[in-house]
Coordinates of C-alpha atoms and ligand atoms in Angstrom, one line a residue:
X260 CA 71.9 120.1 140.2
X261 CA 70.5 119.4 136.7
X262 CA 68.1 116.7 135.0
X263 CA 70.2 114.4 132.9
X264 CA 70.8 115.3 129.3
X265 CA 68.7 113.4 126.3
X266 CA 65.0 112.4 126.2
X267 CA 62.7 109.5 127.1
X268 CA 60.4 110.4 124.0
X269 CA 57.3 109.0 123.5
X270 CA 55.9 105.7 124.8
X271 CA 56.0 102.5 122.4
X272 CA 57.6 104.8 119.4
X273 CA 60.7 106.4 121.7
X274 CA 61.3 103.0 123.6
X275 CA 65.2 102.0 122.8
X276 CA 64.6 98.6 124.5
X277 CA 65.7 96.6 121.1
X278 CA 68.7 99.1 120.1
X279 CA 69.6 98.3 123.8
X280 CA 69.2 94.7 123.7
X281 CA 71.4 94.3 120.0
X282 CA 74.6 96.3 121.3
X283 CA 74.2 97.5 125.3
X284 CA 77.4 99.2 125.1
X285 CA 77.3 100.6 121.0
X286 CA 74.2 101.9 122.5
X287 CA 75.8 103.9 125.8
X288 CA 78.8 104.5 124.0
X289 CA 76.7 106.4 121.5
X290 CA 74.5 108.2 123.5
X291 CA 77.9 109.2 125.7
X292 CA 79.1 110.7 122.6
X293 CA 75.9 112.5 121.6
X294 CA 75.1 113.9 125.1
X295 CA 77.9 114.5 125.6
X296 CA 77.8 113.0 129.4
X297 CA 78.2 109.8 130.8
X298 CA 74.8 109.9 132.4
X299 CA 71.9 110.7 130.5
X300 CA 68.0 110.1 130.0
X301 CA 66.5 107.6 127.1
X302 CA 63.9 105.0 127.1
X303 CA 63.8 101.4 128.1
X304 CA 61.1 98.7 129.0
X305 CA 58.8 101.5 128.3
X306 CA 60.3 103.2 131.3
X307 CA 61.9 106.5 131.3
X308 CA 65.7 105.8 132.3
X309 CA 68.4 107.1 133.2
X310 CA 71.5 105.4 132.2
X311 CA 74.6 106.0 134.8
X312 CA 78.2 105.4 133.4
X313 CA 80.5 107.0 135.1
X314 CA 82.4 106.2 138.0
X315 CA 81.1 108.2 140.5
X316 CA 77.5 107.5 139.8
X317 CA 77.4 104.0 139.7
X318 CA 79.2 104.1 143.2
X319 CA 76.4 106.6 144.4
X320 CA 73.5 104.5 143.3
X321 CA 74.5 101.2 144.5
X322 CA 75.7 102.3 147.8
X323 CA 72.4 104.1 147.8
X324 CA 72.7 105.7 151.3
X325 CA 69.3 107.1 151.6
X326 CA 67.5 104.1 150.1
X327 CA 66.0 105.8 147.3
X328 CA 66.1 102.7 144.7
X329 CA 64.6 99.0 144.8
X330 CA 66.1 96.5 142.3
X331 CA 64.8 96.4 139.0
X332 CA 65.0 93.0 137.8
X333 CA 61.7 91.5 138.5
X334 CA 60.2 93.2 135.2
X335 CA 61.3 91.1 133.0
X336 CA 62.9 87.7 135.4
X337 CA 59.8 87.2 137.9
X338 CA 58.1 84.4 136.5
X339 CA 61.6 82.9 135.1
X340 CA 63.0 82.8 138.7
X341 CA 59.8 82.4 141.3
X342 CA 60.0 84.6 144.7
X343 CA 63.7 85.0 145.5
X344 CA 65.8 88.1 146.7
X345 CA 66.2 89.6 143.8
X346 CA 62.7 90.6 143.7
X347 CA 62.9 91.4 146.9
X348 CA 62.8 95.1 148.6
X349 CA 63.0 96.6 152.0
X350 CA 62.9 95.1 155.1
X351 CA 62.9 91.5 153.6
X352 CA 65.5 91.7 151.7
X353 CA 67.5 92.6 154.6
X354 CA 66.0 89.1 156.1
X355 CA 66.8 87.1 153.3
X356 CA 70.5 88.4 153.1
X357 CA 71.6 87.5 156.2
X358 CA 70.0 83.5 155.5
X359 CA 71.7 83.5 152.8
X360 CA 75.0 85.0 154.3
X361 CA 75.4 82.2 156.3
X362 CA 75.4 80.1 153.7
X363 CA 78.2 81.6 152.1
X364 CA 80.4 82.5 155.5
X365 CA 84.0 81.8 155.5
X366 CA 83.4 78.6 157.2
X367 CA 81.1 77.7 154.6
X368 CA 82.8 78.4 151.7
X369 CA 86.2 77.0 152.8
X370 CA 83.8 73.6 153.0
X371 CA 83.3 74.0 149.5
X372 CA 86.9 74.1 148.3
X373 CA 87.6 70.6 148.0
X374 CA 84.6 70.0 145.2
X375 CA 86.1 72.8 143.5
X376 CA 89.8 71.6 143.6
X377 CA 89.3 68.1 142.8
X378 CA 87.1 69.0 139.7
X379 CA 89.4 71.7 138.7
X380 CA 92.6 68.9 138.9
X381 CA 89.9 66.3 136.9
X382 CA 89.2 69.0 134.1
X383 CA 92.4 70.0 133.6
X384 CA 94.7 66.7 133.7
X385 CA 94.2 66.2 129.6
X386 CA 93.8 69.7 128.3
X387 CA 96.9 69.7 126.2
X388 CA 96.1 66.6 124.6
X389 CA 92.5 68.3 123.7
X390 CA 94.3 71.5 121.9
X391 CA 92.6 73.5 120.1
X392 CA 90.2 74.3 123.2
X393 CA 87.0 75.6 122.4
X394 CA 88.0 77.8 125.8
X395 CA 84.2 79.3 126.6
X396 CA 82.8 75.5 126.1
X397 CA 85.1 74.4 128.0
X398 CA 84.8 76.6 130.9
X399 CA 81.3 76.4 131.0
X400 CA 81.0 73.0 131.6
X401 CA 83.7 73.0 134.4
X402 CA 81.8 75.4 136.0
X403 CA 78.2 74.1 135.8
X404 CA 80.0 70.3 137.0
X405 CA 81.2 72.7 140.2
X406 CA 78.3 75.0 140.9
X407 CA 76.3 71.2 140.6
X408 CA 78.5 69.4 142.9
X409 CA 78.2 72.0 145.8
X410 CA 74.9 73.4 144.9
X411 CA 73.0 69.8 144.9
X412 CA 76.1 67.4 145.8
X413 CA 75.6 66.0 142.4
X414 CA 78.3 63.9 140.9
X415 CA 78.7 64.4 137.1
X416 CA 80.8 61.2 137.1
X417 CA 78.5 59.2 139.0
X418 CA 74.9 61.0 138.6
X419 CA 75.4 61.1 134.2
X420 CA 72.1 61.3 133.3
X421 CA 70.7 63.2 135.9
X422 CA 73.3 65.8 135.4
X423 CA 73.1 65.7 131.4
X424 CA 69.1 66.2 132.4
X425 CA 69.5 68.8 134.8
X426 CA 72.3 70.4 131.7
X427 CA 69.3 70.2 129.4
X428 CA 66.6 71.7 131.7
X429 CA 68.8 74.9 132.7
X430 CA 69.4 75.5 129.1
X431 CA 65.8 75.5 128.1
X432 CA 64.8 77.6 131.0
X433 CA 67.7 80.2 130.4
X434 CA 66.2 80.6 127.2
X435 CA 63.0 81.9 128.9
X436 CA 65.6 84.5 129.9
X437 CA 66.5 85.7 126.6
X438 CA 63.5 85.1 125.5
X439 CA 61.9 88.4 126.5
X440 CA 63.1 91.6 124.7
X441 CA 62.4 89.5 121.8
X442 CA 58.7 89.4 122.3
X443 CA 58.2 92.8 121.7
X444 CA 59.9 91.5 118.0
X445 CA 58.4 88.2 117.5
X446 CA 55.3 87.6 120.1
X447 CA 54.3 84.2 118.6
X448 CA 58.4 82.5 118.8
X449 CA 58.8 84.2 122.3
X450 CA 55.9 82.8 124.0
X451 CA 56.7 79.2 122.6
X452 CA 60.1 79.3 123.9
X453 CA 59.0 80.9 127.3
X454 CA 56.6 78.7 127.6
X455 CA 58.6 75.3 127.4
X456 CA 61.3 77.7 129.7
X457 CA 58.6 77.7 132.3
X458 CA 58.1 73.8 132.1
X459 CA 61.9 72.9 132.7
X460 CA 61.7 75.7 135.4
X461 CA 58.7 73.0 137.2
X462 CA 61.2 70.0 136.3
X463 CA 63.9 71.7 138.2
X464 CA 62.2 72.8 141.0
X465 CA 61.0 69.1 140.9
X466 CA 64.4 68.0 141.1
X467 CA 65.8 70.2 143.6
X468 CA 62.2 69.3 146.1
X469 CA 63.6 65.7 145.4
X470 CA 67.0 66.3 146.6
X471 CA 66.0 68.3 149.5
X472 CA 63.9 65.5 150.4
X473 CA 66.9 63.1 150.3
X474 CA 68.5 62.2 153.6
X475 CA 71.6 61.5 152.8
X476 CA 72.2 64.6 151.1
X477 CA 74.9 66.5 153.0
X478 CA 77.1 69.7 152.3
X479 CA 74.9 72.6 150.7
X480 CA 71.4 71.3 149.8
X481 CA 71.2 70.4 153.8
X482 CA 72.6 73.9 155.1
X483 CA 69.6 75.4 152.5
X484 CA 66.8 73.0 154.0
X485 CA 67.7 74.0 157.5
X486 CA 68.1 77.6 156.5
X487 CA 65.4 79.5 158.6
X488 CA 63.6 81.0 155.4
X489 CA 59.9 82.8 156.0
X490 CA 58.5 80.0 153.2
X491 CA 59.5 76.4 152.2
X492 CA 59.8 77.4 148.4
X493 CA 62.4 80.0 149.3
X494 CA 64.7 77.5 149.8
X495 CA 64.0 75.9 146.5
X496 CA 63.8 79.3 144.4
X497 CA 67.2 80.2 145.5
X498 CA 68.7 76.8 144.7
X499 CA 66.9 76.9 141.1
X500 CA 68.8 80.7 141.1
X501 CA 72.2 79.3 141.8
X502 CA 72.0 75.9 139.9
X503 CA 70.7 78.1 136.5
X504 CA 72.8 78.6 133.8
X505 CA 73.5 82.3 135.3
X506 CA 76.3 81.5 137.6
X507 CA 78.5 79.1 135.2
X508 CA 77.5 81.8 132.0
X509 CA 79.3 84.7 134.2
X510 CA 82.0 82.3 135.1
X511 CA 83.1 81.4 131.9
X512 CA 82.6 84.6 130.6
X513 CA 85.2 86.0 133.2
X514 CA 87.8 82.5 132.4
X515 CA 87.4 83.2 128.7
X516 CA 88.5 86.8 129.1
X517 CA 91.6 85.5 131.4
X518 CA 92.6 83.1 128.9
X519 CA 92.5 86.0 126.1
X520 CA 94.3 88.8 128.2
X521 CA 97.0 87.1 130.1
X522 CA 99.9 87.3 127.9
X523 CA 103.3 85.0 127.8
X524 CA 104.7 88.3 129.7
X525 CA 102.6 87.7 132.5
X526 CA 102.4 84.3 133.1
X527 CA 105.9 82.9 134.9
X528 CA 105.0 86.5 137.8
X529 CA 101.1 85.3 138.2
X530 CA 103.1 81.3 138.4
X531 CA 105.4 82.6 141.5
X532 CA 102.9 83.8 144.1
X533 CA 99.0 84.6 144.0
X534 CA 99.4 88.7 144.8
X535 CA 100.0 88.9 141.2
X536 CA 97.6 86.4 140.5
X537 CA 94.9 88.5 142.0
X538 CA 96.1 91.4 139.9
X539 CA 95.3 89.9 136.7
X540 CA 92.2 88.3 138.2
X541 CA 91.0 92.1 139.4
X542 CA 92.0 93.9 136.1
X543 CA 90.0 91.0 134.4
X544 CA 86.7 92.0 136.1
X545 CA 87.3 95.9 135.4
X546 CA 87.5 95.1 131.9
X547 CA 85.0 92.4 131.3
X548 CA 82.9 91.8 133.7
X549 CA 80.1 89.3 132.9
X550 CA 77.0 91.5 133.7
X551 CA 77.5 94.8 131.8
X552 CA 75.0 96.5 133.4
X553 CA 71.9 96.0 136.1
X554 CA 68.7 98.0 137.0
X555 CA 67.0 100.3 139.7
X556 CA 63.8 101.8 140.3
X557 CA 63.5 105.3 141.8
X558 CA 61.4 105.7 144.8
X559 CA 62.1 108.7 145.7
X560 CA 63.7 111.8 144.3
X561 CA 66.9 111.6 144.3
X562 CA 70.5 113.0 143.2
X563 CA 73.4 111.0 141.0
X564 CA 76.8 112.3 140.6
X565 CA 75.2 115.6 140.1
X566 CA 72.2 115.0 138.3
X567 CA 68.4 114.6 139.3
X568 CA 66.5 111.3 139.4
X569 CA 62.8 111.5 139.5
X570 CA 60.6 109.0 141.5
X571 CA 59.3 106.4 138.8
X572 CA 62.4 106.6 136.7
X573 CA 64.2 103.5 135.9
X574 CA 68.2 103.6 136.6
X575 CA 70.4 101.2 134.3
X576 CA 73.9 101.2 136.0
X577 CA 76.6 100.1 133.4
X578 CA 79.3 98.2 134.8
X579 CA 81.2 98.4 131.7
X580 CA 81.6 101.6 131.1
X581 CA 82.0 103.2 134.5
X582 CA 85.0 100.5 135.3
X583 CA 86.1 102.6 131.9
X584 CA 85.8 106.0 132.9
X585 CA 88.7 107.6 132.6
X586 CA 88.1 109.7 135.3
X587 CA 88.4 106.8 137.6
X588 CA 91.7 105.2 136.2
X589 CA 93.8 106.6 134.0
X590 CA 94.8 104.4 130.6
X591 CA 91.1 102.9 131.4
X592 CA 91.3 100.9 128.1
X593 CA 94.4 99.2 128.7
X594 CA 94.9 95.9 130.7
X595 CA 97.7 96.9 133.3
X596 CA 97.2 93.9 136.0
X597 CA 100.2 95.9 137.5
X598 CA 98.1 99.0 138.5
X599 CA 96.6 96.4 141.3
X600 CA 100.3 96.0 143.0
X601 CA 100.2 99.1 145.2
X602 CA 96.8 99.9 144.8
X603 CA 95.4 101.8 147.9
X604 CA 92.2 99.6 149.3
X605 CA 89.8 102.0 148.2
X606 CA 91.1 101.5 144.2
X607 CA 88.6 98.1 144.4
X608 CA 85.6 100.1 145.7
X609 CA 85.6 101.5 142.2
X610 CA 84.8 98.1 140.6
X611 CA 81.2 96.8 140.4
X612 CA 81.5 93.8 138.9
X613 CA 80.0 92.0 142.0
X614 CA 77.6 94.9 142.4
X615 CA 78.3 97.3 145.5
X616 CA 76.3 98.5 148.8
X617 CA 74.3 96.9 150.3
X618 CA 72.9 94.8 147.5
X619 CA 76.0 93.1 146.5
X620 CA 76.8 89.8 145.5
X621 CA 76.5 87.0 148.1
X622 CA 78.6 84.4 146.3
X623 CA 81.3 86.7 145.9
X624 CA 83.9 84.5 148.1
X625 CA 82.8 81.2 146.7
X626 CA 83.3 83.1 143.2
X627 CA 86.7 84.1 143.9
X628 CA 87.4 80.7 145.1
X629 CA 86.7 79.0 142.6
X630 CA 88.4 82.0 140.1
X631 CA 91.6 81.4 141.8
X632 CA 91.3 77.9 141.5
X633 CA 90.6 77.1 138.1
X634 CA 93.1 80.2 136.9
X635 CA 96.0 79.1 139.6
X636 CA 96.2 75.5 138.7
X637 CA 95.9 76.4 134.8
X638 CA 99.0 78.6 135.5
X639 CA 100.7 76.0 137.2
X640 CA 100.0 73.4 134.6
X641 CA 100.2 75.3 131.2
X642 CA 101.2 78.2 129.2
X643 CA 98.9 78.9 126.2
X644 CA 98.0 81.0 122.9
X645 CA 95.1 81.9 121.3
X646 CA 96.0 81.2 117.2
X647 CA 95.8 84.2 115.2
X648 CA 92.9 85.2 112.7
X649 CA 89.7 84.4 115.2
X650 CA 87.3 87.1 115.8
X651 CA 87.1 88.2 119.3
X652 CA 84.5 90.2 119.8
X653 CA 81.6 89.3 122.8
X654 CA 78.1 89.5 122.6
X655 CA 76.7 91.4 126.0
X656 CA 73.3 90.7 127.1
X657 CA 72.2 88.7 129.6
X658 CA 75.9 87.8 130.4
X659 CA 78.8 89.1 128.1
X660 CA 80.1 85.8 126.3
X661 CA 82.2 85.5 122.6
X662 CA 80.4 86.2 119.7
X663 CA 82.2 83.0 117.8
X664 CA 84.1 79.7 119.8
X665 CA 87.4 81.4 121.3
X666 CA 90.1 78.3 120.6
X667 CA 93.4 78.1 122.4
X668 CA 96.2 76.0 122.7
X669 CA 97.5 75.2 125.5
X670 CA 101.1 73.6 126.3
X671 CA 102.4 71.5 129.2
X672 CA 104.8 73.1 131.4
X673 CA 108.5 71.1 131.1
Ligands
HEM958 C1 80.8 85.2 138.2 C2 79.7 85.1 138.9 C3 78.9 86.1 139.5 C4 78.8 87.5 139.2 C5 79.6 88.3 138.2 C6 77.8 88.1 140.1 C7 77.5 89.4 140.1 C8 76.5 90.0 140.9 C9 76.1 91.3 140.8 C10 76.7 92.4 139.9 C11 75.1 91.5 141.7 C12 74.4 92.8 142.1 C13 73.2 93.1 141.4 C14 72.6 94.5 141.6 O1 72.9 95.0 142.7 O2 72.0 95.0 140.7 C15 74.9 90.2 142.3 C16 73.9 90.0 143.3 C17 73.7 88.7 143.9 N1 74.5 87.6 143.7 FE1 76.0 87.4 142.4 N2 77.3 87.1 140.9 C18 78.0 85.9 140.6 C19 77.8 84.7 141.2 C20 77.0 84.5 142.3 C21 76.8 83.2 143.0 C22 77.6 82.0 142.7 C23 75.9 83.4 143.9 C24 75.4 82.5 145.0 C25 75.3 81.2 144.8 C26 75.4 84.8 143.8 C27 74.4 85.3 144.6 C28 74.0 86.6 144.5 C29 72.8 87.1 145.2 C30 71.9 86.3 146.1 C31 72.6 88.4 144.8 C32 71.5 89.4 145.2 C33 71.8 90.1 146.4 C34 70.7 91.0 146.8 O3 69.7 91.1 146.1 O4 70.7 91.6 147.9 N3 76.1 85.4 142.8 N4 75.7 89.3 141.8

């Protein structure tokens, strides 16, 4: 057992937090190349850390047996977000999981499906006649119209200027979000933009108090209320955390990538039955999965595909690259939806795209719900191409998105 290759260096002078933050996965990639191993040691949020990319290690430290790890996130999303599990170690986070699991039961989720359908049918009735598609835009707003509708049983149709308000407020507040690593750039811009990010934060939270309050609310925002969390403001935190921009970011990011991938070749076999379907929809989050990469903190010693992790160290998982490593699938650069098809069970414990262990992500069903919606009626309805000469490339932190508007055409089926 070994310490990881590479150095922390020095404090302030050795911190790669801004490298990091321009190009996460230039930045691995890099350092992969250098060290010569897909784990190795650098310096991030001031933090010593060790940055885990392969396979192996990212499976080790999520499913973290022996607890040795709490989250990392609350560094720098804290006072973005308020009190909500992802701050959240220990014994209470094993509380607040299983509130929150109930929320997002089968049951639950199958009673979300008809929102998600009838928006889907709504959005997608016109798109040929829309053509070009700016596809990310497009997405995004699909997606934020369904994660409102459950989340706070808010009708875009109906409810237009409280839902182009709410639009407004999650935007402002996400940019709290990004707003961080640039402090360490530009204090004065940062703490002006984080500021007014903390002020739509209150107007949300206002909002969301407001609908709790509301007795004919039904569907989601009642199941929260009468969700038996340790504090009132729980409840709200965590629908402030599902309503932000997060979840519909993540969402298009994922649709976007579909819509790039899927070729003509594939898209009469995903049209005849969803086992293919969910091929293209698993290969989609091995290659681009929104969230790159997430954090730990090591509480206690520790060992990582081999390597030693020190108590105090920071742990960036990269989601990316491990879904990459070649020693995990072989042609790990390609998209072959059809290396799903016989896949043993076990083949989709090596993706992390909805985390792993026993931190994984809650909304994963309601996710893959609404995935299979939006991508299965879009097959049904149209074929489509992406026009030729437009840069592709994605940008990856907070959430992976294009770099430049993604436009596609997209045809009516005869
Ligand atoms: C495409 C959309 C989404 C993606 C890619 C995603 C991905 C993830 C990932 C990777 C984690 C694990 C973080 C870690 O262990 O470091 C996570 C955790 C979590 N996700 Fe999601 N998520 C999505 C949508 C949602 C939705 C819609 C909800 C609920 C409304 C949700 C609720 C949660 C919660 C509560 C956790 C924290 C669990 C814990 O701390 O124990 N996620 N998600």
């Amino acid at each position: 057992m070994t310490t990881p290759p590479g150095s922390a260096g020095l404090p302030i002078v050795g911190d790669k937090s801004l490298e990091f933050y321009k190009d996460a996965i230039g930045f691995v990639d890099r350092n992969i190349a250098h060290n010569k191993s897909r784990i190795f040691l650098s310096r991030l949020l001031s933090k010593p850390t060790v940055f885990v990319s392969s396979n192996k290690g990212v499976k080790e430290l999520l499913e973290d047996k022996a607890m040795n790890c709490d989250l990392g996130y609350k560094a720098f999303m804290y006072e973005i977000y308020g009190d909500n599990i992802l701050f959240t170690d220990g014994i209470n986070s094993v509380v607040l999981r299983e509130i929150l699991h109930n929320l997002f039961s089968a049951e639950s989720v199958a009673s979300y499906q008809e929102s998600i359908q009838r928006l889907t049918s709504r959005a997608l009735e016109d798109l040929h006649s829309r053509s070009p598609v700016n596809v990310y835009k497009f997405f995004k707003r699909l997606t934020t119209e369904i994660c409102l509708s459950v989340f706070l049983d808010i009708d875009f149709q109906t409810a237009q200027e409280l839902s182009s308000q709410i639009c407004e407020l999650t935007t402002t507040h996400w940019h709290g979000i990004i707003s961080v690593p640039v402090s360490i750039k530009m204090p004065m811009m940062s703490s002006f933009t984080y500021g007014k990010a903390l002020e739509a934060k209150a107007q949300l939270l206002k909002i969301i108090q407001d609908k709790l309050k509301d007795t004919t609310t039904s569907g989601f925002p009642q199941k929260i209320q009468n969700a038996r969390f340790p504090h009132a403001n729980l409840a709200h935190n965590h629908l402030l955390l599902f309503t932000s921009a997060l979840v519909p970011k993540a969402l298009a990011s994922l649709l976007t990538s579909f819509v790039i991938a899927v070729k003509k070749d594939d898209f009469d076999k995903a049209n005849c039955g969803s086992t293919f379907l969910d091929c293209l929809l698993l290969e989609v989050q091995r290659l681009y999965p929104p969230f790159v990469a997430g954090r730990r903190l090591v509480r206690k010693d520790c060992v990582v595909d081999g390597y030693k992790l020190h108590k105090g160290q920071a742990a960036m998982y990269m989601t990316r690259q491990a879904q990459r490593d070649p020693q995990a699938f072989t042609k790990p650069e390609e998209f072959l939806p059809q290396r799903w098809i016989n896949a043993e069970k076990d083949e989709r414990k090596k993706l992390f795209c909805f985390g792993a262990g026993p931190r994984c992500c809650i909304g994963q069903n309601f996710i893959w719900n609404i995935l299979r919606t939006i991508t299965q009626s879009l097959l049904r309805k149209y074929t489509w191409n992406i026009p030729e000469g437009q840069d592709l490339s994605f940008k990856w932190l907070p959430v992976s998105r294009p770099s430049h508007d993604v436009l596609a055409n997209f045809v009516e089926r005869s």
